[in-house]
Amino acid sequence: MIETIKKLFIYSYLDPFLSFSTKKIKYSFLFFILLSVLSSLLDISVIFYITNIIFSITKGTPIYEKIFNLNIVIDYSRINSYLIFVCLCSSAYFIKVYVNFFNYYIGAMFGSSLTKKFLKAFARVSYDYHLNQKESQFISSYSEDISNSVGVINACFSLISLCITFFIYIAYIFFTIPLSIFLILIIFSLVNYLVINKLIGKKIYSISKKISLNNPIRIKKIIDFYSLYKVIKVFGISDSLLNTVLEKDREHRFLNAKAPFLISLPSITIIHFFYLIGVSFFFFQSKMGVFDVYLNVIISLGLILQRTLPISNQLIGSINTIKLKSTFLLNIYKKYKTMLISSQKEVSQNRKINYSSNKKKTKNLSLINFENVNFKYDKSNNYLYKKDLSFEVKSNTNYLITGPSGSGKSTLIDIILGLRIPTRGCLTYGDQFREISNSISYVPQEAVTIDDSFLKNLTLIDDNIIKNNEKNLTNILKCCLLDELILQSPDGINQKIGHGGIKLSGGQLQRLTIARALFRKASILLMDEPTSSLDSKMSINLIKNILNFASSSSMTILVVSHDSEIFPLFANKIQL
């Protein structure tokens, strides 16, 4: 069995456990082992005390025992012997309950830590890694792999605790107790288990309802986090948005920790309840002379067997649970290591201007300067652009980027945003750039929203940010032709837009994403097909408003578009 446990736990799961654990979890694990030893020793002490009380009652004389040079006197006729037993049994009960709770509590902490590290790693992966992932796989890793990984850790902790208890009991049987069977204990335990389980069942049902209500919200939050990947990446707000995801996740984890704790509570309660009731009964009945001289032996054997037999079954159950769920822990650990490698590549390419080998600072007035830049995908033999790109983007002006389908407009956007690195040539940024996420705001071609209010979709993180920006927000809403939409709704800017923005039209969603980008007050606004969902008249009015707003805010505008109606509005054109 030792070799099986060693193979199951140490070699397979120690590395994932240490990687996903915090210092608090590691120290808690050591404390858990100490508590398990203490709990087992207290259990044995209770059984030892019960056995000797039985002997004392049977013989009618006090029992004298010597343990580690300590003389112990157990006399059934003295009230202090009974009170000592009550204290000993109560201590064993509360320690056992706490060990059981602590197991699931550590599991909840581990699940929360694993989730945090997994999602943080995802927020930092390279853009290419994200493009190669499927949303269903990401959601499955979050909802299934993490939950089952927590199950593996709980099972491993249970296995360790059960092994400690099991071997201490075996040692006690070997040295002190003869072999026998005591069926009354089993019947008594089953009857009481059904009674207590019925009382606890209401509490478990209440927790189950909370979990069912919380889980859809939790899944919605993680879907929003995934869907907004590119915007989060460019805006550099992954940590802020991640906090809202982790808040719901933490609530879910600890609700799931309470349910199995309550489920396991009846069996612990029955054992110690039997100890108290049984000894109390014999203690007081002995004074009336109602005793069976052989009952002490049966009870002594039964007390041990009713503990060792269930422990044996639980040991097997824990091992099977580990075998069943181990794949999930190993899978998510493998994905986590892959994401860490990807994020390290992202750091080496470095979206921070100061560290990029392909980006060097310029001393002229250009915000961005392309010098013979071209790009080639990993699996392609040809460069994307027929001619190397050489142009500069100056401050407080506007540019239109056009070209046929497949000419590389979207890739050019990714290069400017720092999501892709040019294969050749030199891309330089102005001295005023510190980080791309602070200097460039971005409007994607497809409107990306979260299932929340209009305001939340505008800010994405903290709604309180508008308190000192109300005038600016009003100007932006007018600029994006959204002021009437806000006035028409009784909820105003707090109106709910529904999942995927279903309560808004395509044009309104597109203008919402433009307003979101303008609200960030970046030096450069980069827009990908910002008028694709608008009619000709509104397209022209919108672009005019944006250009005027940008001019007054010293903002540079870059627009990728096929809409010929807006071409004349731009001062500079880049043809791909």
Coordinates of C-alpha atoms in Angstrom, one line a residue:
M1 CA 0.0 0.0 0.0
I2 CA 2.9 2.4 0.8
E3 CA 4.3 1.9 -2.7
T4 CA 0.9 2.6 -4.2
I5 CA 0.4 5.8 -2.2
K6 CA 3.9 6.9 -3.1
K7 CA 3.3 6.3 -6.8
L8 CA -0.1 7.9 -6.7
F9 CA 0.7 11.1 -4.8
I10 CA 4.4 12.1 -4.5
Y11 CA 5.7 11.5 -8.0
S12 CA 2.6 12.5 -10.0
Y13 CA 1.0 15.3 -8.1
L14 CA 3.7 17.0 -5.9
D15 CA 4.9 19.3 -8.7
P16 CA 1.4 20.5 -9.7
F17 CA 0.5 21.0 -6.1
L18 CA 3.6 23.1 -5.3
S19 CA 3.2 25.1 -8.6
F20 CA -0.4 26.0 -7.9
S21 CA -0.1 26.5 -4.1
T22 CA 0.7 29.6 -2.2
K23 CA 2.8 29.6 1.0
K24 CA -0.4 29.7 3.1
I25 CA -1.5 26.4 1.4
K26 CA 1.8 24.7 1.9
Y27 CA 1.9 25.7 5.6
S28 CA -1.7 24.7 6.0
F29 CA -0.8 21.2 4.6
L30 CA 1.8 20.7 7.2
F31 CA -0.6 21.9 9.9
F32 CA -3.2 19.5 8.5
I33 CA -0.8 16.5 9.0
L34 CA -0.1 17.5 12.6
L35 CA -3.8 17.8 13.2
S36 CA -4.4 14.4 11.6
V37 CA -1.9 12.8 14.0
L38 CA -3.4 14.6 17.0
S39 CA -6.9 13.6 16.0
S40 CA -5.9 9.9 15.6
L41 CA -4.1 9.9 19.0
L42 CA -7.2 11.4 20.7
D43 CA -9.4 8.8 19.1
I44 CA -7.2 6.1 20.5
S45 CA -7.2 7.8 23.9
V46 CA -11.0 7.8 23.9
I47 CA -11.1 4.1 23.0
F48 CA -8.5 3.3 25.6
Y49 CA -10.5 5.2 28.2
I50 CA -13.7 3.5 27.3
T51 CA -12.1 0.1 27.5
N52 CA -10.6 0.7 30.9
I53 CA -13.9 2.1 32.3
I54 CA -15.5 -1.1 31.1
F55 CA -12.8 -3.2 32.9
S56 CA -13.3 -1.1 36.0
I57 CA -17.0 -1.6 36.0
T58 CA -16.7 -5.3 35.4
K59 CA -14.1 -5.9 38.1
G60 CA -15.7 -3.4 40.5
T61 CA -12.3 -1.9 41.2
P62 CA -10.2 1.0 39.8
I63 CA -7.9 0.3 36.9
Y64 CA -4.3 1.4 37.1
E65 CA -2.3 2.0 33.9
K66 CA 1.2 3.2 33.3
I67 CA 1.9 5.0 30.1
F68 CA 5.3 6.7 29.5
N69 CA 6.0 6.7 33.3
L70 CA 2.7 8.4 33.9
N71 CA 0.4 6.6 36.3
I72 CA -3.3 6.7 35.3
V73 CA -6.1 5.7 37.5
I74 CA -9.6 5.0 36.0
D75 CA -12.3 4.5 38.6
Y76 CA -15.9 4.2 37.4
S77 CA -17.3 5.2 40.8
R78 CA -15.6 8.6 40.8
I79 CA -17.3 11.5 39.0
N80 CA -13.9 13.0 38.0
S81 CA -13.2 9.9 35.8
Y82 CA -16.4 10.5 34.0
L83 CA -15.7 14.3 33.5
I84 CA -12.2 13.5 32.2
F85 CA -13.7 11.2 29.6
V86 CA -16.3 13.8 28.6
C87 CA -13.5 16.4 28.1
L88 CA -11.4 13.9 26.2
C89 CA -14.3 12.8 24.0
S90 CA -15.3 16.3 23.3
S91 CA -11.8 17.3 22.3
A92 CA -11.5 14.3 20.0
Y93 CA -14.8 15.2 18.4
F94 CA -14.0 18.9 17.7
I95 CA -10.5 18.1 16.5
K96 CA -11.9 15.5 14.1
V97 CA -14.5 17.9 12.8
Y98 CA -11.9 20.6 12.3
V99 CA -9.5 18.2 10.4
N100 CA -12.4 17.2 8.1
F101 CA -13.4 20.8 7.5
F102 CA -9.7 21.9 7.1
N103 CA -9.3 19.3 4.3
Y104 CA -12.0 20.9 2.2
Y105 CA -11.0 24.4 3.2
I106 CA -7.4 23.8 1.9
G107 CA -9.0 22.4 -1.3
A108 CA -11.0 25.6 -1.7
M109 CA -7.9 27.7 -1.2
F110 CA -6.0 25.5 -3.7
G111 CA -8.9 25.8 -6.3
S112 CA -8.9 29.6 -5.9
S113 CA -5.1 29.8 -6.2
L114 CA -5.1 27.4 -9.2
T115 CA -7.8 29.5 -10.9
K116 CA -5.9 32.8 -10.3
K117 CA -2.6 31.5 -11.6
F118 CA -4.3 29.8 -14.6
L119 CA -6.3 32.9 -15.7
K120 CA -3.3 35.2 -15.1
A121 CA -1.2 33.0 -17.2
F122 CA -3.8 33.1 -19.9
A123 CA -4.0 36.9 -19.8
R124 CA -0.3 37.0 -20.6
V125 CA 0.0 34.5 -23.4
S126 CA 1.1 35.5 -26.8
Y127 CA -1.5 36.5 -29.4
D128 CA -0.6 33.5 -31.6
Y129 CA -1.2 31.1 -28.7
H130 CA -4.7 32.7 -28.2
L131 CA -5.6 32.3 -31.9
N132 CA -4.7 28.6 -31.7
Q133 CA -7.0 27.9 -28.7
K134 CA -10.7 27.0 -28.8
E135 CA -13.2 28.7 -26.6
S136 CA -14.7 25.4 -25.6
Q137 CA -11.4 24.0 -24.4
F138 CA -10.7 27.1 -22.4
I139 CA -14.2 26.9 -20.7
S140 CA -13.7 23.2 -20.1
S141 CA -10.4 23.8 -18.4
Y142 CA -11.9 26.4 -16.2
S143 CA -15.1 24.5 -15.3
E144 CA -14.1 20.9 -15.3
D145 CA -10.3 20.5 -15.0
I146 CA -10.0 22.9 -12.1
S147 CA -12.9 21.4 -10.2
N148 CA -11.7 17.9 -10.6
S149 CA -8.1 18.9 -9.8
V150 CA -9.4 20.2 -6.4
G151 CA -11.1 16.8 -6.0
V152 CA -7.7 15.1 -6.5
I153 CA -6.1 17.3 -3.9
N154 CA -8.9 16.6 -1.4
A155 CA -8.7 12.9 -2.0
C156 CA -4.9 13.0 -1.5
F157 CA -5.3 14.9 1.8
S158 CA -8.0 12.4 2.9
L159 CA -5.7 9.5 1.9
I160 CA -2.9 10.9 4.1
S161 CA -5.1 11.5 7.1
L162 CA -6.7 8.1 6.7
C163 CA -3.4 6.4 6.5
I164 CA -2.2 8.1 9.7
T165 CA -5.4 7.0 11.5
F166 CA -5.4 3.5 10.1
F167 CA -1.8 2.7 11.1
I168 CA -2.3 4.1 14.6
Y169 CA -5.3 1.9 15.0
I170 CA -3.5 -1.1 13.8
A171 CA -0.7 -0.5 16.2
Y172 CA -3.2 -0.2 19.1
I173 CA -5.0 -3.4 18.1
F174 CA -1.6 -5.2 17.9
F175 CA -0.5 -4.2 21.4
T176 CA -3.8 -4.2 23.4
I177 CA -7.0 -5.5 21.9
P178 CA -8.1 -9.1 21.1
L179 CA -10.0 -9.7 17.9
S180 CA -13.9 -9.8 17.8
I181 CA -17.0 -8.4 16.2
F182 CA -19.6 -6.1 17.6
L183 CA -22.7 -5.6 15.4
I184 CA -24.7 -3.5 17.8
L185 CA -22.3 -0.5 17.0
I186 CA -23.1 -0.8 13.3
I187 CA -26.8 -0.9 13.8
F188 CA -26.7 2.0 16.3
S189 CA -24.5 4.1 14.0
L190 CA -26.8 3.5 11.0
V191 CA -30.0 4.5 12.9
N192 CA -28.4 7.6 14.3
Y193 CA -26.8 8.5 11.0
L194 CA -30.2 8.6 9.3
V195 CA -31.6 10.9 12.0
I196 CA -28.7 13.4 12.0
N197 CA -28.4 13.3 8.2
K198 CA -32.0 14.4 7.9
L199 CA -31.4 17.4 10.1
I200 CA -28.3 18.4 8.1
G201 CA -30.0 17.7 4.8
K202 CA -31.9 21.0 4.9
K203 CA -28.6 23.0 5.3
I204 CA -27.0 21.1 2.4
Y205 CA -30.1 21.8 0.2
S206 CA -29.8 25.5 1.0
I207 CA -26.1 25.5 0.0
S208 CA -27.0 23.6 -3.2
K209 CA -29.5 26.3 -4.2
K210 CA -26.9 29.0 -3.7
I211 CA -24.4 27.0 -5.8
S212 CA -26.9 26.6 -8.6
L213 CA -27.7 30.4 -8.6
N214 CA -24.0 31.4 -8.4
N215 CA -22.7 29.1 -11.1
P216 CA -24.4 30.7 -14.1
I217 CA -23.1 34.1 -13.0
R218 CA -19.6 32.7 -12.6
I219 CA -19.6 31.1 -16.1
K220 CA -20.9 34.4 -17.6
K221 CA -18.0 36.3 -16.0
I222 CA -15.4 33.9 -17.4
I223 CA -17.0 34.0 -20.9
D224 CA -16.8 37.8 -20.8
F225 CA -13.2 37.6 -19.8
Y226 CA -12.4 35.2 -22.7
S227 CA -14.5 37.1 -25.3
L228 CA -12.8 40.4 -24.5
Y229 CA -9.3 39.0 -24.8
K230 CA -8.0 41.3 -27.5
V231 CA -9.4 44.4 -26.0
I232 CA -8.1 43.5 -22.6
K233 CA -4.7 42.8 -24.1
V234 CA -4.5 46.1 -25.8
F235 CA -6.0 48.2 -23.0
G236 CA -3.8 46.5 -20.4
I237 CA -6.7 45.9 -17.9
S238 CA -6.4 42.2 -17.4
D239 CA -5.7 42.5 -13.6
S240 CA -8.7 44.8 -13.0
L241 CA -11.2 42.7 -15.0
L242 CA -9.7 39.5 -13.5
N243 CA -10.7 40.6 -10.0
T244 CA -14.4 40.5 -10.9
V245 CA -14.0 37.0 -12.2
L246 CA -12.1 35.8 -9.2
E247 CA -14.6 37.3 -6.8
K248 CA -17.4 35.1 -8.1
D249 CA -15.1 32.1 -8.5
R250 CA -14.0 32.4 -4.8
E251 CA -17.6 32.4 -3.7
H252 CA -18.3 29.3 -5.8
R253 CA -15.3 27.5 -4.4
F254 CA -16.1 28.0 -0.8
L255 CA -19.8 27.1 -1.2
N256 CA -18.6 23.8 -2.8
A257 CA -16.3 23.4 0.2
K258 CA -19.2 23.6 2.7
A259 CA -21.4 20.9 1.1
P260 CA -19.1 17.9 1.4
F261 CA -18.1 19.0 4.9
L262 CA -21.7 18.9 6.0
I263 CA -22.2 15.6 4.2
S264 CA -19.4 14.0 6.2
L265 CA -20.5 15.5 9.5
P266 CA -23.0 12.8 10.5
S267 CA -20.5 9.9 10.5
I268 CA -18.2 11.9 12.8
T269 CA -21.0 12.9 15.0
I270 CA -22.4 9.4 15.4
I271 CA -19.1 7.9 16.5
H272 CA -18.5 10.5 19.3
F273 CA -22.2 10.6 20.2
F274 CA -22.0 6.8 20.7
Y275 CA -19.0 7.2 22.9
L276 CA -20.7 9.7 25.2
I277 CA -24.1 7.9 25.3
G278 CA -22.6 4.4 25.8
V279 CA -20.2 5.4 28.6
S280 CA -22.8 7.6 30.3
F281 CA -25.3 4.7 30.2
F282 CA -22.8 2.2 31.7
F283 CA -21.5 4.7 34.2
F284 CA -24.9 5.4 35.8
Q285 CA -26.4 1.9 35.3
S286 CA -23.4 0.3 37.0
K287 CA -24.5 1.9 40.3
M288 CA -27.8 -0.1 40.0
G289 CA -26.0 -3.4 39.4
V290 CA -27.2 -3.9 35.8
F291 CA -24.1 -5.2 34.0
D292 CA -23.0 -7.9 31.7
V293 CA -19.4 -8.9 32.6
Y294 CA -18.7 -9.8 29.0
L295 CA -20.0 -6.6 27.5
N296 CA -16.7 -4.8 28.0
V297 CA -14.8 -7.1 25.7
I298 CA -17.5 -6.8 22.9
I299 CA -17.5 -3.0 23.2
S300 CA -13.7 -2.7 23.2
L301 CA -13.5 -4.8 20.0
G302 CA -16.4 -3.1 18.4
L303 CA -15.0 0.4 19.1
I304 CA -11.9 -0.5 17.1
L305 CA -13.6 -2.4 14.3
Q306 CA -16.2 0.2 13.7
R307 CA -13.4 2.6 13.0
T308 CA -10.8 0.5 11.2
L309 CA -13.3 -1.2 8.7
P310 CA -14.8 2.1 7.4
I311 CA -11.3 3.6 7.2
S312 CA -10.2 0.7 5.0
N313 CA -13.1 1.4 2.7
Q314 CA -12.3 5.1 2.7
L315 CA -8.7 4.4 1.8
I316 CA -9.8 2.4 -1.2
G317 CA -12.3 5.1 -2.1
S318 CA -9.7 7.9 -1.9
I319 CA -7.3 5.9 -4.1
N320 CA -10.0 5.3 -6.7
T321 CA -10.9 9.0 -6.6
I322 CA -7.3 10.0 -7.3
K323 CA -7.1 7.5 -10.2
L324 CA -10.4 8.8 -11.6
K325 CA -9.6 12.5 -11.4
S326 CA -5.8 12.6 -11.8
T327 CA -6.0 13.2 -15.5
F328 CA -7.7 16.6 -15.0
L329 CA -4.9 17.8 -12.7
L330 CA -2.1 16.7 -15.0
N331 CA -3.9 18.1 -18.0
I332 CA -4.4 21.6 -16.5
Y333 CA -0.8 21.6 -15.2
K334 CA 0.4 20.8 -18.7
K335 CA -1.7 23.6 -20.2
Y336 CA -0.4 26.0 -17.4
K337 CA 3.2 25.2 -18.2
T338 CA 2.5 25.7 -22.0
M339 CA 1.0 29.1 -21.2
L340 CA 3.9 30.1 -19.0
I341 CA 6.3 29.3 -22.0
S342 CA 4.1 31.4 -24.3
S343 CA 4.0 34.3 -21.8
Q344 CA 7.8 34.2 -21.6
K345 CA 8.0 34.5 -25.3
E346 CA 5.6 37.5 -25.1
V347 CA 8.0 39.1 -22.6
S348 CA 11.0 38.4 -24.8
Q349 CA 9.2 40.1 -27.7
N350 CA 8.0 42.6 -25.2
R351 CA 5.2 45.0 -25.7
K352 CA 7.1 47.5 -23.7
I353 CA 9.0 49.7 -26.1
N354 CA 12.2 49.9 -24.1
Y355 CA 12.9 46.2 -24.3
S356 CA 12.0 45.2 -27.8
S357 CA 14.7 44.3 -30.2
N358 CA 12.6 45.3 -33.2
K359 CA 11.5 48.6 -31.7
K360 CA 13.9 51.4 -31.0
K361 CA 13.2 54.9 -29.9
T362 CA 13.1 57.7 -32.4
K363 CA 14.0 61.3 -31.7
N364 CA 11.8 62.8 -34.5
L365 CA 8.2 64.0 -34.1
S366 CA 6.7 60.7 -35.5
L367 CA 4.5 58.7 -33.2
I368 CA 5.1 55.5 -35.3
N369 CA 7.6 54.9 -38.0
F370 CA 7.7 52.0 -40.4
E371 CA 11.0 51.3 -42.2
N372 CA 10.9 48.5 -44.8
V373 CA 8.6 46.5 -42.6
N374 CA 7.2 43.1 -43.8
F375 CA 5.6 40.1 -42.1
K376 CA 5.6 36.4 -42.8
Y377 CA 3.6 33.7 -41.0
D378 CA 5.4 30.8 -39.5
K379 CA 4.0 28.2 -42.0
S380 CA 4.3 30.5 -45.0
N381 CA 7.2 30.8 -47.4
N382 CA 6.0 34.2 -48.8
Y383 CA 5.9 37.6 -47.2
L384 CA 2.5 39.1 -46.7
Y385 CA 3.1 42.5 -48.3
K386 CA 4.2 42.7 -51.9
K387 CA 6.2 45.8 -51.1
D388 CA 7.9 46.5 -47.8
L389 CA 5.9 49.1 -45.8
S390 CA 7.6 52.4 -45.2
F391 CA 5.5 55.3 -43.7
E392 CA 5.3 57.4 -40.6
V393 CA 2.4 58.3 -38.3
K394 CA 2.6 61.9 -37.0
S395 CA 0.8 63.3 -34.0
N396 CA -2.5 65.2 -34.2
T397 CA -3.4 64.0 -37.7
N398 CA -5.4 61.2 -39.4
Y399 CA -4.7 58.3 -41.7
L400 CA -6.9 56.0 -43.8
I401 CA -5.5 52.5 -44.5
T402 CA -7.1 50.7 -47.5
G403 CA -6.5 47.7 -49.6
P404 CA -8.2 44.7 -51.1
S405 CA -9.3 41.7 -49.1
G406 CA -6.3 39.7 -48.0
S407 CA -3.8 42.5 -48.4
G408 CA -2.8 42.3 -44.7
K409 CA -4.8 45.2 -43.2
S410 CA -5.8 43.2 -40.1
T411 CA -2.2 42.0 -39.6
L412 CA -1.0 45.6 -39.9
I413 CA -3.3 46.5 -37.1
D414 CA -1.9 43.6 -35.0
I415 CA 1.7 44.8 -35.7
I416 CA 0.9 48.4 -34.7
L417 CA -0.8 47.1 -31.5
G418 CA 2.3 45.0 -30.7
L419 CA 0.4 41.7 -30.9
R420 CA 2.7 40.6 -33.8
I421 CA 6.4 41.4 -34.4
P422 CA 7.6 42.3 -38.0
T423 CA 9.6 39.6 -39.6
R424 CA 11.9 42.1 -41.2
G425 CA 12.3 45.9 -41.2
C426 CA 12.2 48.3 -38.3
L427 CA 9.2 49.6 -36.4
T428 CA 9.9 52.5 -34.1
Y429 CA 7.7 54.4 -31.7
G430 CA 8.0 58.0 -30.5
D431 CA 9.6 59.0 -27.2
Q432 CA 6.2 59.7 -25.6
F433 CA 5.4 55.9 -25.8
R434 CA 5.8 54.0 -22.5
E435 CA 3.5 51.1 -23.1
I436 CA 1.3 50.4 -26.1
S437 CA -1.7 49.7 -23.9
N438 CA -1.4 53.2 -22.5
S439 CA -0.8 55.0 -25.8
I440 CA -3.1 53.3 -28.4
S441 CA -6.8 52.8 -28.1
Y442 CA -8.4 50.2 -30.4
V443 CA -11.8 49.6 -32.0
P444 CA -12.2 46.0 -33.3
Q445 CA -14.1 45.2 -36.4
E446 CA -16.7 43.2 -34.5
A447 CA -18.3 44.8 -31.5
V448 CA -17.4 42.9 -28.3
T449 CA -19.5 43.4 -25.3
I450 CA -20.3 41.9 -21.9
D451 CA -23.7 41.0 -20.5
D452 CA -24.1 44.1 -18.3
S453 CA -25.1 47.8 -18.4
F454 CA -24.2 50.3 -21.1
L455 CA -21.9 52.1 -18.6
K456 CA -20.1 48.8 -17.7
N457 CA -19.5 48.1 -21.4
L458 CA -18.1 51.6 -21.7
T459 CA -15.6 51.4 -18.8
L460 CA -15.1 47.6 -18.6
I461 CA -13.6 47.9 -15.1
D462 CA -14.6 50.5 -12.5
D463 CA -17.8 52.5 -13.0
N464 CA -16.6 55.1 -10.5
I465 CA -14.1 56.3 -13.1
I466 CA -16.8 58.5 -14.7
K467 CA -17.3 60.6 -11.5
N468 CA -14.5 63.0 -12.5
N469 CA -15.1 62.5 -16.3
E470 CA -18.8 63.3 -16.7
K471 CA -18.2 66.2 -19.0
N472 CA -15.8 64.2 -21.1
L473 CA -18.3 61.3 -21.2
T474 CA -21.1 63.5 -22.4
N475 CA -18.9 64.9 -25.2
I476 CA -18.0 61.3 -26.2
L477 CA -21.6 60.1 -26.3
K478 CA -22.5 63.1 -28.5
C479 CA -19.5 62.5 -30.7
C480 CA -20.6 58.9 -31.2
L481 CA -24.2 59.8 -31.8
L482 CA -25.3 57.9 -28.7
D483 CA -26.8 60.7 -26.6
E484 CA -30.3 60.2 -27.9
L485 CA -30.1 56.4 -27.1
I486 CA -29.2 57.3 -23.5
L487 CA -32.0 59.9 -23.2
Q488 CA -34.7 57.6 -24.6
S489 CA -34.1 54.9 -22.0
P490 CA -35.6 55.3 -18.5
D491 CA -32.4 53.7 -17.1
G492 CA -30.2 56.0 -19.0
I493 CA -26.6 55.0 -19.2
N494 CA -27.3 52.1 -16.7
Q495 CA -29.6 50.3 -19.2
K496 CA -28.8 46.6 -19.7
I497 CA -27.7 45.7 -23.2
G498 CA -28.1 41.9 -22.9
H499 CA -25.9 39.0 -23.9
G500 CA -23.9 40.0 -27.0
G501 CA -25.5 43.4 -26.9
I502 CA -28.8 41.9 -28.2
K503 CA -30.8 44.9 -27.0
L504 CA -28.9 47.2 -29.2
S505 CA -28.7 47.4 -33.0
G506 CA -25.5 46.6 -34.9
G507 CA -24.8 50.3 -35.5
Q508 CA -25.4 51.2 -31.8
L509 CA -23.0 48.4 -30.7
Q510 CA -20.4 49.7 -33.2
R511 CA -20.6 53.2 -31.8
L512 CA -20.5 51.9 -28.3
T513 CA -17.1 50.3 -28.9
I514 CA -15.9 53.6 -30.5
A515 CA -17.0 55.5 -27.4
R516 CA -15.2 53.0 -25.2
A517 CA -12.0 53.5 -27.1
L518 CA -12.3 57.4 -27.0
F519 CA -12.9 57.3 -23.3
R520 CA -9.4 55.9 -22.7
K521 CA -7.8 59.2 -23.8
A522 CA -5.0 57.5 -25.7
S523 CA -2.6 59.3 -28.1
I524 CA -3.6 57.1 -31.0
L525 CA -7.1 55.8 -31.9
L526 CA -6.9 52.8 -34.2
M527 CA -10.2 51.7 -35.7
D528 CA -11.0 48.6 -37.9
E529 CA -14.0 49.1 -40.2
P530 CA -15.8 51.5 -37.8
T531 CA -18.7 52.2 -40.2
S532 CA -19.4 48.7 -41.5
S533 CA -22.8 48.6 -39.7
L534 CA -23.9 52.2 -40.4
D535 CA -25.7 53.8 -43.4
S536 CA -23.9 56.4 -45.5
K537 CA -25.2 59.5 -43.8
M538 CA -24.5 58.3 -40.3
S539 CA -21.0 57.0 -41.4
I540 CA -20.0 60.5 -42.6
N541 CA -21.4 62.3 -39.6
L542 CA -19.8 59.9 -37.2
I543 CA -16.3 60.1 -38.8
K544 CA -16.5 63.9 -38.9
N545 CA -17.4 64.0 -35.2
I546 CA -14.5 61.7 -34.4
L547 CA -12.0 63.7 -36.4
N548 CA -13.1 66.9 -34.7
F549 CA -13.0 65.3 -31.3
A550 CA -9.5 63.9 -32.1
S551 CA -8.3 67.3 -33.3
S552 CA -9.5 69.0 -30.1
S553 CA -7.9 66.3 -28.0
S554 CA -4.5 66.1 -29.9
M555 CA -5.3 62.5 -30.9
T556 CA -4.0 60.7 -34.0
I557 CA -6.6 58.7 -35.9
L558 CA -5.8 55.5 -38.0
V559 CA -8.8 53.9 -39.7
V560 CA -8.9 50.7 -41.8
S561 CA -11.9 50.9 -44.0
H562 CA -13.6 49.8 -47.3
D563 CA -16.2 52.5 -47.0
S564 CA -15.5 54.8 -50.0
E565 CA -18.0 57.4 -48.6
I566 CA -15.6 58.4 -45.9
F567 CA -12.4 58.4 -47.9
P568 CA -12.5 62.1 -48.7
L569 CA -12.6 63.0 -45.0
F570 CA -9.0 61.8 -44.3
A571 CA -5.9 63.9 -44.8
N572 CA -3.5 60.9 -45.4
K573 CA -4.0 57.6 -47.1
I574 CA -2.0 54.4 -46.9
Q575 CA -2.6 51.9 -49.7
L576 CA -1.7 48.2 -49.2

